[in-house]
XYZ file of C-alpha atoms in Angstrom:
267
model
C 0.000 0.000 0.000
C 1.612 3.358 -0.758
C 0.480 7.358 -0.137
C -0.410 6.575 3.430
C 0.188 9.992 5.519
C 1.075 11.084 8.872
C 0.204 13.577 10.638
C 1.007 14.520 13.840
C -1.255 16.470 16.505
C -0.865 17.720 20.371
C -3.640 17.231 22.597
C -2.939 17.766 26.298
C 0.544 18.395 26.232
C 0.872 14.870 24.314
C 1.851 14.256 20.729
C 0.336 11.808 18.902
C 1.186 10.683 14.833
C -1.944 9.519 12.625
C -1.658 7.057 10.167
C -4.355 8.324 7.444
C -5.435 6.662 4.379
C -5.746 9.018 1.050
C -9.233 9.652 1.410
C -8.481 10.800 4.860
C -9.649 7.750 7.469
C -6.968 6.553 10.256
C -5.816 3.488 10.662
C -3.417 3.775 13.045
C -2.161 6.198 15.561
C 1.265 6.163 17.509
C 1.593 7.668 20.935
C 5.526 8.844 21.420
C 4.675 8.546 25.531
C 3.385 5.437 26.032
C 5.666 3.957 23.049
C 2.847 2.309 21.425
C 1.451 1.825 17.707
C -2.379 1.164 18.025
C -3.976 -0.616 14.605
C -7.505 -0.398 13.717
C -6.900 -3.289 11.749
C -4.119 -5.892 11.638
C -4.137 -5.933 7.952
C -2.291 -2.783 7.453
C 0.434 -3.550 9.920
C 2.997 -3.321 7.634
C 2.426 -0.731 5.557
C 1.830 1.405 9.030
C 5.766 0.168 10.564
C 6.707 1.538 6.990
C 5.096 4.893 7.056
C 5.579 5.479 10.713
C 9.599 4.236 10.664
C 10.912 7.633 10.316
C 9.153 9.078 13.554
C 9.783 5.980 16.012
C 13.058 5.708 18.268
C 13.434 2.466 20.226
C 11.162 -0.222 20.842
C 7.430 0.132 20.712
C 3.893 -1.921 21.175
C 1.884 -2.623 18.550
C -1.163 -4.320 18.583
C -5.096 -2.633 18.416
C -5.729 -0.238 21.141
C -6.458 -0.876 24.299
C -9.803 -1.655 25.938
C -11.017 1.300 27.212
C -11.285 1.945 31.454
C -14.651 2.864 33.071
C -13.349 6.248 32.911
C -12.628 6.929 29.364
C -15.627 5.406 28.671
C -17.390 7.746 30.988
C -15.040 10.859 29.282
C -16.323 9.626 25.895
C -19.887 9.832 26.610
C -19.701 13.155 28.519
C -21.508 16.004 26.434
C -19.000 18.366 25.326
C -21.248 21.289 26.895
C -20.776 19.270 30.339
C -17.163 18.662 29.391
C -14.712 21.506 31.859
C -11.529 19.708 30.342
C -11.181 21.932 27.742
C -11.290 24.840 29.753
C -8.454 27.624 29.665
C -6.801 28.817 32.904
C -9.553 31.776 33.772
C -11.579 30.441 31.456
C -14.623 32.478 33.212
C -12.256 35.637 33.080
C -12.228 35.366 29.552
C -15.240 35.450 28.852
C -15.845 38.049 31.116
C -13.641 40.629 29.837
C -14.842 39.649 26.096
C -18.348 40.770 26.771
C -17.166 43.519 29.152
C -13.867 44.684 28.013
C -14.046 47.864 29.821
C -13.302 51.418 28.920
C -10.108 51.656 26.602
C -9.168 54.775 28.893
C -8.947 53.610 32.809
C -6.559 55.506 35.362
C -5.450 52.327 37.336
C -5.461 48.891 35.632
C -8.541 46.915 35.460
C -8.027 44.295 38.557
C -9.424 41.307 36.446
C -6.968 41.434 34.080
C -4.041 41.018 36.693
C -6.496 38.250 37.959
C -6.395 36.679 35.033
C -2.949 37.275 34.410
C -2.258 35.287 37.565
C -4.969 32.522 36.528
C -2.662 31.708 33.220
C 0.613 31.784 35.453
C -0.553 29.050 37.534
C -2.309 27.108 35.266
C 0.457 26.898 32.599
C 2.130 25.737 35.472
C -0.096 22.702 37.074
C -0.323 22.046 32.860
C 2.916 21.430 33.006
C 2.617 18.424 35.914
C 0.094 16.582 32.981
C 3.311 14.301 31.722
C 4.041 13.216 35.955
C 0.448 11.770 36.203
C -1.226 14.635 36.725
C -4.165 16.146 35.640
C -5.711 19.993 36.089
C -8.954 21.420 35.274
C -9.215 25.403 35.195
C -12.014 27.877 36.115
C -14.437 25.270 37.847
C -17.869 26.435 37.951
C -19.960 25.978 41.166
C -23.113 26.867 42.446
C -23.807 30.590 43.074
C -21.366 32.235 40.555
C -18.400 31.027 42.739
C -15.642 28.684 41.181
C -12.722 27.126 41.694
C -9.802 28.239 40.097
C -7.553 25.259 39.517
C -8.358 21.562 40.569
C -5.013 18.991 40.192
C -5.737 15.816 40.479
C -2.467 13.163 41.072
C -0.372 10.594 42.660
C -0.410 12.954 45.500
C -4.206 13.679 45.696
C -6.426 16.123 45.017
C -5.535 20.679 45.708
C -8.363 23.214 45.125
C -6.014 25.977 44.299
C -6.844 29.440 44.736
C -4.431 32.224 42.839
C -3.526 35.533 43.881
C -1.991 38.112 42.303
C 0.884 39.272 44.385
C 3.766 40.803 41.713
C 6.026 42.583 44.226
C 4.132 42.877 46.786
C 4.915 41.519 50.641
C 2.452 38.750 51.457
C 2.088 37.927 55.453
C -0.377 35.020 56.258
C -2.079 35.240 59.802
C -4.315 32.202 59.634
C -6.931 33.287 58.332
C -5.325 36.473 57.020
C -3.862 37.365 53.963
C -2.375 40.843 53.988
C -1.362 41.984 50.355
C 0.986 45.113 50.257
C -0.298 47.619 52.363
C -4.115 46.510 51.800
C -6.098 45.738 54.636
C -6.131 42.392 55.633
C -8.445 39.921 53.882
C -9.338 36.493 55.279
C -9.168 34.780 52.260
C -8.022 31.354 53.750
C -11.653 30.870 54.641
C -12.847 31.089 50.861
C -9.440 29.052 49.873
C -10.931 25.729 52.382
C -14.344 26.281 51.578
C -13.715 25.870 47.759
C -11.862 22.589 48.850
C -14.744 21.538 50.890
C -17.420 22.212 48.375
C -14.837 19.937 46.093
C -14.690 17.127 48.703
C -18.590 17.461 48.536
C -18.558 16.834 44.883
C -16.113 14.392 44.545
C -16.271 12.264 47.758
C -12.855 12.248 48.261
C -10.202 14.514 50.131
C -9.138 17.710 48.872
C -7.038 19.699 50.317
C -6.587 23.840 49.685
C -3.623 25.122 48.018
C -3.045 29.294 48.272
C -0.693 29.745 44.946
C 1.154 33.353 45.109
C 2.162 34.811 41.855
C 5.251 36.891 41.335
C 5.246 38.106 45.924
C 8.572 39.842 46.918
C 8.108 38.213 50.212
C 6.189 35.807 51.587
C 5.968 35.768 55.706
C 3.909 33.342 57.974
C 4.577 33.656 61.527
C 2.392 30.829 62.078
C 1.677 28.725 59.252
C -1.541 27.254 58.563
C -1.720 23.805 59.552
C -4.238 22.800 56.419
C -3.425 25.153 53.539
C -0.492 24.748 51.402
C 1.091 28.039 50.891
C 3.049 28.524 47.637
C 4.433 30.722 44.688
C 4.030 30.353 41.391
C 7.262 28.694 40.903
C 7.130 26.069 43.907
C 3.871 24.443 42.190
C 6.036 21.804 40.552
C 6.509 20.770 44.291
C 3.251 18.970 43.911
C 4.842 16.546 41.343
C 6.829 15.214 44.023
C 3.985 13.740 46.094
C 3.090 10.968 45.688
C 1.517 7.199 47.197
C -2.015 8.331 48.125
C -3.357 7.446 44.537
C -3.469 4.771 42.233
C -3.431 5.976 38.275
C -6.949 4.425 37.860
C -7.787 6.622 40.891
C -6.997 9.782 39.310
C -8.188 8.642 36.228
C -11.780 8.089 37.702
C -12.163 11.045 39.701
C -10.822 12.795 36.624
C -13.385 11.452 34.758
C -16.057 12.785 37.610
C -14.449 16.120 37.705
C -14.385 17.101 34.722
C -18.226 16.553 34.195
C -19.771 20.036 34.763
C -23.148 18.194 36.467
C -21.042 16.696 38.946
C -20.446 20.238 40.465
C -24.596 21.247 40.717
C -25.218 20.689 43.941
C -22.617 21.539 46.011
């Protein structure tokens, strides 16, 4: 068989190479990270080896894919209106400043775009964690026009994590204080734990809040907080060391309930 083609995509941080016919239909599909060639059909396993040899280093599986888990197979029957995957970090910023942009002329900055500034920081960063196991969902939307701003899901369990813009400012925690600069104090650890209890609501599991700084000058807490995981924007990859609470089918499966939009209704 000759003119097959291959083309290669990125979906989730993960490349993938598909093996199309001429009229356009794949017949095979080779994932670089889990070094394996799956074949819709066995009869074209040749011909596939051929057009893929170029692209593969070292030794790889072939075979049809795998049977699917109860959680992809949940994931591919989700809706993709129900489907928060897909969502950007401050996704619901977005949107926001697209229908209300603002006026052009404004004598201090508009505080939702240093928000959402801070939203991308941190989620380009827990995006980054997707290759360790990990997975993140951005801009969850609950009940009441609240939502949580990152969810990470991984070996080491599951963070809520709340973002706050901080660029050169002096943060001091005082449990349940945040002082930001010379702002009045705020106590924003109470919204950071109830957005992880409305999660552990949702999901019936643990999850534990995470208070992610972006760009502080300082960063003092006399007395830590003894629940809430205090950290900048460059200590997130910290998470990706924990590790041995779950099993990958775990996070798979409360992936899978996560990121369906109805699972968040009620809480």
């Amino acid at each position: 068989m000759s003119g097959l083609r291959v083309i290669p995509t990125w979906r989730h941080g993960r490349e993938r190479l598909y093996v199309c016919l001429t009229d356009g239909r794949n017949i095979a599909w080779y994932d670089r990270e889990s070094a394996r060639v799956n074949l819709l059909s066995e009869g074209h396993r040749d011909d596939v080896l051929e057009a893929l040899g170029p692209f593969i280093t070292g030794s790889v599986t072939v075979g049809p894919p795998p049977v699917p888990t109860p959680a992809e197979l949940a994931r591919l029957s989700l809706h993709p209106d129900d489907d928060l995957a897909p969502n950007r970090p401050g996704e619901a910023l977005l949107i926001a400043l697209d229908r209300d942009p603002g006026p052009t002329r404004r004598l201090r900055p508009d505080p939702r775009r240093r928000a959402l500034a801070a939203e991308q920081t941190v989620g380009e960063a827990l995006d980054r964690l997707d290759g360790a196991g990990w997975h993140a969902l951005h801009s969850v939307p609950l009940p009441g026009g609240d939502r949580i701003h990152h969810l990470v899901i991984g070996p080491g369990g599951l963070f809520a994590v709340h973002t706050l813009y901080a660029r050169k400012q002096r943060v001091r925690v005082a449990d349940p204080q945040v002082t930001l600069g010379r702002r009045d104090p705020d106590p924003l650890l109470r919204r950071v734990r109830a957005d992880a209890d409305r999660a552990s609501y949702a999901l019936t599991a643990e999850v534990r809040p995470v208070l992610a700084l972006v760009g502080p000058a300082d960063v003092s807490a006399p007395v830590p907080a003894p629940d809430v995981r205090v950290l900048t924007d460059t200590e997130l990859t910290d998470l990706a060391r924990l590790g041995g609470i779950l099993k990958p089918a775990d996070v798979e499966a409360l992936h899978a309930m996560a990121r369906d939009r109805n699972t968040w209704m009620r809480v």
